[in-house]
PDB file of C-alpha atoms and ligand atoms in Angstrom:
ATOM      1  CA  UNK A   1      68.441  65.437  48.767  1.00  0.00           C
ATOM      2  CA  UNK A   2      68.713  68.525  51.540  1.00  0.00           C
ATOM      3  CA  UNK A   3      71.636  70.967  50.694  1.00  0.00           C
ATOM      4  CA  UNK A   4      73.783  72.185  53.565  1.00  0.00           C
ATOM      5  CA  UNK A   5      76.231  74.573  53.235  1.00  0.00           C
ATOM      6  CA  UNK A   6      79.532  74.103  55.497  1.00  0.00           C
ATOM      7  CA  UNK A   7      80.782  76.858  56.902  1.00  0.00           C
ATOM      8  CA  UNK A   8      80.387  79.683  59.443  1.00  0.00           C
ATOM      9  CA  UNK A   9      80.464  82.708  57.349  1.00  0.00           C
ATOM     10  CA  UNK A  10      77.131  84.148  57.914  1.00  0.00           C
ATOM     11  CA  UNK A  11      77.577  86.544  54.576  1.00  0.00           C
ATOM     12  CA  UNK A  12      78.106  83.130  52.378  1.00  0.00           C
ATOM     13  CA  UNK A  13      75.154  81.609  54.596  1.00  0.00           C
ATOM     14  CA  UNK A  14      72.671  84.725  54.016  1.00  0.00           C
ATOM     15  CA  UNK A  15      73.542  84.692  50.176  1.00  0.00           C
ATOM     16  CA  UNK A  16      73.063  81.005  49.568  1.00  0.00           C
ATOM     17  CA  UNK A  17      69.482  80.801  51.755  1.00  0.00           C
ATOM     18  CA  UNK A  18      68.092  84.039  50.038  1.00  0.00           C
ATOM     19  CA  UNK A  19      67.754  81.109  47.201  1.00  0.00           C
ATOM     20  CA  UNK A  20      65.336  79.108  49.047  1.00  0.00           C
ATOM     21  CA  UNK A  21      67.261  75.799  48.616  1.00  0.00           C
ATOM     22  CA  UNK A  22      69.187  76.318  51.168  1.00  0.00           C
ATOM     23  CA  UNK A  23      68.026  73.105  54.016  1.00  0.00           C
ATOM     24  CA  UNK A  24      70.835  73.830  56.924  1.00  0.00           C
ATOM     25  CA  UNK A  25      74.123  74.725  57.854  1.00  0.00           C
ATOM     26  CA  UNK A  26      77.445  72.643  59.185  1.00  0.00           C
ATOM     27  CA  UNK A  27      79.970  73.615  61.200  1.00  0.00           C
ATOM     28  CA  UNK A  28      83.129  72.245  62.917  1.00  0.00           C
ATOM     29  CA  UNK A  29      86.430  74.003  64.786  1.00  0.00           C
ATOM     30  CA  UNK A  30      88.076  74.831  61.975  1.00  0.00           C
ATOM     31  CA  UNK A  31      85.718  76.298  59.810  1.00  0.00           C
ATOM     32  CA  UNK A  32      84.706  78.755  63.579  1.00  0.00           C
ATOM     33  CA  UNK A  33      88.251  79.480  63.861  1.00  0.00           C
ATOM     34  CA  UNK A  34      88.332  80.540  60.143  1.00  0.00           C
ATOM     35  CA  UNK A  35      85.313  82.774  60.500  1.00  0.00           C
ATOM     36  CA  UNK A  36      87.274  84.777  63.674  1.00  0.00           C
ATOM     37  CA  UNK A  37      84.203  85.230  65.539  1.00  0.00           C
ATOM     38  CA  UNK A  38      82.974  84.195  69.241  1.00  0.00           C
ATOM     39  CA  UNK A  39      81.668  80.835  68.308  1.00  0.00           C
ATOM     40  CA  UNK A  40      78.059  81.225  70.486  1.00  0.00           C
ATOM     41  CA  UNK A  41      77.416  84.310  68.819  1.00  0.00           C
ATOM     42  CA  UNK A  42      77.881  83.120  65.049  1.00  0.00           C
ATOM     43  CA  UNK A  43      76.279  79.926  65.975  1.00  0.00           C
ATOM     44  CA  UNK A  44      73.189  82.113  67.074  1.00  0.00           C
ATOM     45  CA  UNK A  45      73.745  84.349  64.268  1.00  0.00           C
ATOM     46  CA  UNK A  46      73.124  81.705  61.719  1.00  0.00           C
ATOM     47  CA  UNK A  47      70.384  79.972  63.704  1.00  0.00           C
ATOM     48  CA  UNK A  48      68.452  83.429  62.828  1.00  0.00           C
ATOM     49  CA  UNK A  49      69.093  82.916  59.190  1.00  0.00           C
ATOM     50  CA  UNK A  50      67.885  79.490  58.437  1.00  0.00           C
ATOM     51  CA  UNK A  51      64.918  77.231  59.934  1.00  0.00           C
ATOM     52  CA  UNK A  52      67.142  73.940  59.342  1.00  0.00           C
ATOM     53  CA  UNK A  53      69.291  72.552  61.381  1.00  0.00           C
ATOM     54  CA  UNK A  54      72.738  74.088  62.166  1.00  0.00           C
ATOM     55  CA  UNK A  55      75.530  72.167  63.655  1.00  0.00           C
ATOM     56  CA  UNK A  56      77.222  72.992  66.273  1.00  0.00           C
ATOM     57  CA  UNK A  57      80.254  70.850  67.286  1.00  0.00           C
ATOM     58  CA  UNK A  58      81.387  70.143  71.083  1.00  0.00           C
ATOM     59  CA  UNK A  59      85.166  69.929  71.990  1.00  0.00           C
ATOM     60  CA  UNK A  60      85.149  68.247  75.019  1.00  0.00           C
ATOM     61  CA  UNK A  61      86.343  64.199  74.596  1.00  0.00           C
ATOM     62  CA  UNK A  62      84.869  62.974  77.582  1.00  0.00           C
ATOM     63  CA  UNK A  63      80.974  62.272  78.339  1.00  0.00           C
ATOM     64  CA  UNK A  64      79.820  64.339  80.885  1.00  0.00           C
ATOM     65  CA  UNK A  65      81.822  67.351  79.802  1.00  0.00           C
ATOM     66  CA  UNK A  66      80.517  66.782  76.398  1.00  0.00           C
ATOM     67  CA  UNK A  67      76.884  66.946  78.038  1.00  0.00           C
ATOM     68  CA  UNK A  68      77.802  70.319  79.775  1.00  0.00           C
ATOM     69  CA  UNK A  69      78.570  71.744  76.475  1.00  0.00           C
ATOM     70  CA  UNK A  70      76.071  70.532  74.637  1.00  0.00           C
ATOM     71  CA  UNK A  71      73.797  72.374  77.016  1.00  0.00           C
ATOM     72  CA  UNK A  72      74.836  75.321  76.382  1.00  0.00           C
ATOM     73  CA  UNK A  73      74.906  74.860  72.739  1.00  0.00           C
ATOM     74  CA  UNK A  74      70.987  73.517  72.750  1.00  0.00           C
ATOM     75  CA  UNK A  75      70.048  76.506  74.290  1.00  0.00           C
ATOM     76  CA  UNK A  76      70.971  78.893  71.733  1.00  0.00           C
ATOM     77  CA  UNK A  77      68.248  77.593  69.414  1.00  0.00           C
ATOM     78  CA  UNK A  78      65.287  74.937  68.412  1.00  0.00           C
ATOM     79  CA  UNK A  79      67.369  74.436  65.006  1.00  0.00           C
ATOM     80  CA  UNK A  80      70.693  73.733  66.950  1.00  0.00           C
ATOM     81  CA  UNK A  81      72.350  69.883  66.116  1.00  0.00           C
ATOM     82  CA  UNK A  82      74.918  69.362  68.448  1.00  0.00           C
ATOM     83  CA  UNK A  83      77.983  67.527  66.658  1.00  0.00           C
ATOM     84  CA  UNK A  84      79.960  64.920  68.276  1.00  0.00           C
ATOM     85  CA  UNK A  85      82.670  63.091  67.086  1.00  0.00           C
ATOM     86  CA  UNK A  86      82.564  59.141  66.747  1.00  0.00           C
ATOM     87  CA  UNK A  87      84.025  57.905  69.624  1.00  0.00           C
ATOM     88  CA  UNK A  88      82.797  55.524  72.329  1.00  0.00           C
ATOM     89  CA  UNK A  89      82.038  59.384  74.363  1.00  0.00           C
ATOM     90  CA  UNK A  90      80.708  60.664  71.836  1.00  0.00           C
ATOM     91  CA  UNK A  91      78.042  57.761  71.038  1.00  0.00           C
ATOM     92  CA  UNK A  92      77.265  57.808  74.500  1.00  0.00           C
ATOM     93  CA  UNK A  93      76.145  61.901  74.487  1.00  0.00           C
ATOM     94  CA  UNK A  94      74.487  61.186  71.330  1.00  0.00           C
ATOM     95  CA  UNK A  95      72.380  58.163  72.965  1.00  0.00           C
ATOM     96  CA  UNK A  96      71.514  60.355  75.650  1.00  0.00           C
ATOM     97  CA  UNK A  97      70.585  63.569  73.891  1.00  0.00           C
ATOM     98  CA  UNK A  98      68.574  62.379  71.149  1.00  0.00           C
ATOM     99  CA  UNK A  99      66.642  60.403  73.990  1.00  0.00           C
ATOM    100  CA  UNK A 100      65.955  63.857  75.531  1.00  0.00           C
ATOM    101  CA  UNK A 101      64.453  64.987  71.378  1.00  0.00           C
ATOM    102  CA  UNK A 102      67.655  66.743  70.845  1.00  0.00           C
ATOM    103  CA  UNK A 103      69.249  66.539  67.065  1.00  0.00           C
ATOM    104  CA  UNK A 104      72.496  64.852  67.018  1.00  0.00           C
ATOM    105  CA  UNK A 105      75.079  64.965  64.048  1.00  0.00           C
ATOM    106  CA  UNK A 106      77.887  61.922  64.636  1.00  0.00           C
ATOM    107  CA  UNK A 107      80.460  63.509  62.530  1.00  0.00           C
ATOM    108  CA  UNK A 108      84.505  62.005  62.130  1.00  0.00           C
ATOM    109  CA  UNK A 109      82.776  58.596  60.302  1.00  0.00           C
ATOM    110  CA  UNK A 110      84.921  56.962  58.656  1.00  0.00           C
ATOM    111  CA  UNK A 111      83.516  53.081  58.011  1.00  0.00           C
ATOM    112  CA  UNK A 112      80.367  51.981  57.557  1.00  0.00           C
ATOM    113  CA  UNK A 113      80.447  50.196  60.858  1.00  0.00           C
ATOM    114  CA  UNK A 114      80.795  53.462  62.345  1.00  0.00           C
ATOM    115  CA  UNK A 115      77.894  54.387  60.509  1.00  0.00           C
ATOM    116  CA  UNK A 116      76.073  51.187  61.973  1.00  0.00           C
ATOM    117  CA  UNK A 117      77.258  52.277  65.652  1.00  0.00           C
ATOM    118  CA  UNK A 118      76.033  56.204  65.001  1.00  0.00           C
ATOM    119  CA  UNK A 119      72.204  54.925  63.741  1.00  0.00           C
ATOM    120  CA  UNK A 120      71.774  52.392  66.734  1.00  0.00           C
ATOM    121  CA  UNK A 121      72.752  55.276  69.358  1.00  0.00           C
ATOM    122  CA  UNK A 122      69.822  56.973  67.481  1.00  0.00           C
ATOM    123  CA  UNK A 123      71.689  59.788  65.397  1.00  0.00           C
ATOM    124  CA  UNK A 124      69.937  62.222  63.222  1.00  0.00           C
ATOM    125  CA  UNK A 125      72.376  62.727  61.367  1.00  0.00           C
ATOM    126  CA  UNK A 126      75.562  60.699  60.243  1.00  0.00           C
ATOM    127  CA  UNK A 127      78.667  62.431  58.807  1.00  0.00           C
ATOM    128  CA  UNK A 128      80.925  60.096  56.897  1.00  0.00           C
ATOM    129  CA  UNK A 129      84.282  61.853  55.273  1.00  0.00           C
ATOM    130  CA  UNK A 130      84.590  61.473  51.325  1.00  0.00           C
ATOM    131  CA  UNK A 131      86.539  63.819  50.723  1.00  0.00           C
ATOM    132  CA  UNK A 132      89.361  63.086  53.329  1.00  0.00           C
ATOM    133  CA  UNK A 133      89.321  59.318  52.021  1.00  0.00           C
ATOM    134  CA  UNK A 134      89.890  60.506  48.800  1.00  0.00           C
ATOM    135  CA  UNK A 135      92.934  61.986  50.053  1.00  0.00           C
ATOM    136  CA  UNK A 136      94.561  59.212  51.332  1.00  0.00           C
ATOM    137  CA  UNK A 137      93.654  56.812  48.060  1.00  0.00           C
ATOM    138  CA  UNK A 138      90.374  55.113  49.235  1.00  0.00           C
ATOM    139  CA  UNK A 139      87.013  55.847  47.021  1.00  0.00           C
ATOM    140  CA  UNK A 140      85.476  57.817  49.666  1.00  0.00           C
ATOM    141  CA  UNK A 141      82.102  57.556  48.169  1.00  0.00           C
ATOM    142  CA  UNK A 142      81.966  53.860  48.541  1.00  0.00           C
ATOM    143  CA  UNK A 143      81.215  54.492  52.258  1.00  0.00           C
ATOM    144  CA  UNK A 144      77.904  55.861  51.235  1.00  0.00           C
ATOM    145  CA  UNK A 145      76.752  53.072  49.204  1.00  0.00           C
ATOM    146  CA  UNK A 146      77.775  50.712  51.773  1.00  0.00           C
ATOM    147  CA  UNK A 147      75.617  53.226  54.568  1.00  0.00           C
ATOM    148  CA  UNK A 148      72.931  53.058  52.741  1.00  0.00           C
ATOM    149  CA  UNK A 149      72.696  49.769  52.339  1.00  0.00           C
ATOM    150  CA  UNK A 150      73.009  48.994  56.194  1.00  0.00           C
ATOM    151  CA  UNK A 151      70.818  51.915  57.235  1.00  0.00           C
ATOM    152  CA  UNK A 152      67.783  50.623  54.418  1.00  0.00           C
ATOM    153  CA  UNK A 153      68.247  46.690  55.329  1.00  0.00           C
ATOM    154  CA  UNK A 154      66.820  48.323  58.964  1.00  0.00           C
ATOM    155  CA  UNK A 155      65.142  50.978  58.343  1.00  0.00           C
ATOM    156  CA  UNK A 156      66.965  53.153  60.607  1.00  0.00           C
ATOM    157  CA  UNK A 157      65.755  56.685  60.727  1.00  0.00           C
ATOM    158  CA  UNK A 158      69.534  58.387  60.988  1.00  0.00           C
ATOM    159  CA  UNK A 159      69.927  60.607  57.888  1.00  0.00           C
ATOM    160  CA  UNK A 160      73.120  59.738  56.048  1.00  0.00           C
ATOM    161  CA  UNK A 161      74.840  63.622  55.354  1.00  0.00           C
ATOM    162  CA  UNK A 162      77.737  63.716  53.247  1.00  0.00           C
ATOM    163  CA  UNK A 163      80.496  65.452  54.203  1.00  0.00           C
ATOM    164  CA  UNK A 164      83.946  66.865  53.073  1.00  0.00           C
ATOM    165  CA  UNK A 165      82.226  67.292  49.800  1.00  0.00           C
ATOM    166  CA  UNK A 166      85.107  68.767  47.397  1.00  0.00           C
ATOM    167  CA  UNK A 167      83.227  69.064  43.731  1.00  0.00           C
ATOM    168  CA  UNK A 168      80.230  68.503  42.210  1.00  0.00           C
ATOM    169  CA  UNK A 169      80.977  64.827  41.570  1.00  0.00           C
ATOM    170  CA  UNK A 170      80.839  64.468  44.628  1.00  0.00           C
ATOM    171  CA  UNK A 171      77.566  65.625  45.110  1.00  0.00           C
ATOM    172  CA  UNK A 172      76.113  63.808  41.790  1.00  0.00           C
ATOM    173  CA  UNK A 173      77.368  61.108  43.357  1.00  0.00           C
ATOM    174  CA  UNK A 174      75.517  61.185  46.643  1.00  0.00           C
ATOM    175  CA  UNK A 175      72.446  62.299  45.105  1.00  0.00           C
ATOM    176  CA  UNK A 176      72.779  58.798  43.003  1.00  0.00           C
ATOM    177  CA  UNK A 177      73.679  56.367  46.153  1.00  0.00           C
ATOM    178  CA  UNK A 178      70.119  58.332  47.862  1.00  0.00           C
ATOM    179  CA  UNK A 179      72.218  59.959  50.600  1.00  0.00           C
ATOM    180  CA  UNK A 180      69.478  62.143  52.138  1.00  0.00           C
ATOM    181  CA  UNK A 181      71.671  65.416  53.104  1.00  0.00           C
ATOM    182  CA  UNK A 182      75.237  67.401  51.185  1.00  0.00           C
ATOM    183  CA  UNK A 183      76.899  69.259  53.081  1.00  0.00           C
ATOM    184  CA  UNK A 184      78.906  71.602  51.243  1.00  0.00           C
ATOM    185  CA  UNK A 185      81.384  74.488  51.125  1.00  0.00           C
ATOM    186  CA  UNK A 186      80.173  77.728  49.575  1.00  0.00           C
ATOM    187  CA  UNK A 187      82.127  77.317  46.580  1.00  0.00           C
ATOM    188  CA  UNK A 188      80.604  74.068  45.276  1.00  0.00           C
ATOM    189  CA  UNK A 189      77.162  74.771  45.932  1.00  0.00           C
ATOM    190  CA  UNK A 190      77.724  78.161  43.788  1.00  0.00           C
ATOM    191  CA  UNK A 191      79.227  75.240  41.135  1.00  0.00           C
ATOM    192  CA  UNK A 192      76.269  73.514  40.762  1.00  0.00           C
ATOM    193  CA  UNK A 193      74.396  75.990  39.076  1.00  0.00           C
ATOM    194  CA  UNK A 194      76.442  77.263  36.197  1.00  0.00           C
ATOM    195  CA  UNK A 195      77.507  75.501  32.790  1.00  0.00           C
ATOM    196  CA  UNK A 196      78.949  77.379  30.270  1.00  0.00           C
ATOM    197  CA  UNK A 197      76.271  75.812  27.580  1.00  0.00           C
ATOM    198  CA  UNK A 198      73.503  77.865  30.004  1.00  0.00           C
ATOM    199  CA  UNK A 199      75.444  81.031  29.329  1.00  0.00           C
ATOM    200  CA  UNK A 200      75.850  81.083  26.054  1.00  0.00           C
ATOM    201  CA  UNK A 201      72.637  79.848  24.848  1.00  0.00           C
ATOM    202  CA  UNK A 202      71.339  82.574  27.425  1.00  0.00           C
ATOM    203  CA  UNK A 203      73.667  85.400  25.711  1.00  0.00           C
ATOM    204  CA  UNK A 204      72.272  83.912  22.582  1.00  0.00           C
ATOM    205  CA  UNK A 205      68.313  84.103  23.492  1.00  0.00           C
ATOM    206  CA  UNK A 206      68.655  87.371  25.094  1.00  0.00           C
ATOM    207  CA  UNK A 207      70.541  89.108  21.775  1.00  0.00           C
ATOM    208  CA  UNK A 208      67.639  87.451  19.636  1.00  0.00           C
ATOM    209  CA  UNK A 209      65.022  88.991  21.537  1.00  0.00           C
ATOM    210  CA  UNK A 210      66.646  92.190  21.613  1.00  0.00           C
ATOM    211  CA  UNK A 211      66.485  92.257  17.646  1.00  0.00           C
ATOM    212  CA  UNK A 212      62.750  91.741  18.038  1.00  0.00           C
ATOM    213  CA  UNK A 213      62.658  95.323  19.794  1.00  0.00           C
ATOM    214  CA  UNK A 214      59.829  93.865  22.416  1.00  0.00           C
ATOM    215  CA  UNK A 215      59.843  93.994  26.316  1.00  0.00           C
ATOM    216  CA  UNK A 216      57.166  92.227  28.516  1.00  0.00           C
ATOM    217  CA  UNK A 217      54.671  93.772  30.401  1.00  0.00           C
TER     218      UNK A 217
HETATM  219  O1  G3P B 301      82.283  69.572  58.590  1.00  0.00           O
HETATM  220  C1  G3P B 301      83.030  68.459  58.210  1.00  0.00           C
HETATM  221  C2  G3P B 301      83.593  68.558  56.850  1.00  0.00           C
HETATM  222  O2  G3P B 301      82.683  68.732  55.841  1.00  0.00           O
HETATM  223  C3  G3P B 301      85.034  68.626  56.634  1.00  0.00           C
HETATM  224  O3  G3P B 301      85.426  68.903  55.312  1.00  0.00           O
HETATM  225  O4  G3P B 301      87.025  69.597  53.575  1.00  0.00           O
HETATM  226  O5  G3P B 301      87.672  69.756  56.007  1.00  0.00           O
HETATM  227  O6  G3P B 301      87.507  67.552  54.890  1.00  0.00           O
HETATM  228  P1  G3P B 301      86.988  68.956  54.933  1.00  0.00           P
END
């Protein structure tokens, strides 16, 4: 499963890639308007730190305005997905860019169905919402079992990337159903690698060996 981080704080970006297991970045409105910067600029900023794809979201509701903007936004960069919500519009710009070889990330999903409309208008890259069903009482990680049932019974080639991850859970959980991409906030990716079991038995090794008065090399 490719690990994306979500959000457009190049600092948290540059940290988390300097691991290596870092695949791409997301990005939507909000999380630009919470960064404070000129959204081109960051957008171009974080293309220069990672090879994968970064999403970059148009705001425009309406097709051809959607295709002016999505211009602009595929010229910043090869690595640039251009996000577009799932609406009849935004379909439509996705058909018609990822005919042109541009990546497309439907984002907004919210049924499978959705899902089923986002994959046959040849998306890279689905978004469905668990997190945000969650919220409002529905298992939001029963969407991606249901995806990726639909997507394998046709072997469509959209990539089903989880979004509005909220805890690790969530991302056990996708790695289990075979989603192929998490996108996550800083915060959760930084979760995954610590137990408290891992720290102590490494306090543990490290005052052992210290008793043995060695060092390596
Ligand atoms: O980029 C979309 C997304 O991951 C939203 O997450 O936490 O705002 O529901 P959240």
């Amino acid at each position: 499963m490719k690990f994306f981080v979500d959000t457009a704080d190049t600092a948290a970006i540059t940290e988390l890639a300097e691991t290596g297991l870092l695949d791409g970045v997301t990005t939507n409105p909000s999380l630009i308007n919470k960064a404070g910067r000129d959204f081109l600029e960051v957008v171009a900023e974080i293309c220069g730190i990672v090879d994968g794809p970064v999403s970059a979201e148009v705001v425009a509701t309406e097709h051809d305005a959607m295709m002016r903007e999505a211009e602009v936004l595929r010229k910043i960069a090869d690595n640039v997905a251009i996000k577009v919500p799932l609406t009849i519009d935004g379909l439509k710009t996705c058909k018609k860019l990822t005919g042109d070889g541009t990546m497309v990330n439907v984002t907004l999903c919210f049924t499978a169905n959705q899902a089923l409309l986002a994959a046959k208008a040849g998306a890279s890259f689905i978004s469905p919402f668990v997190g945000r069903h969650d919220d409002v009482g529905y298992p939001g990680m029963e969407l991606i079992g249901d995806i990726r049932i639909i997507y394998d019974n046709y072997d469509f080639a959209t990539e089903i990337l989880v979004a509005s991850i909220r805890h690790p859970i969530h991302v056990l959980d996708s790695a289990k159903l075979g989603a192929d991409v998490a996108t996550m906030p800083p915060n959760v990716i930084k979760q995954l690698f610590n137990h408290p079991l891992t720290d102590r038995g490494l306090e543990a090794f490290l005052a052992d060996w210290a008793k043995t008065g060695q060092s390596i090399g």
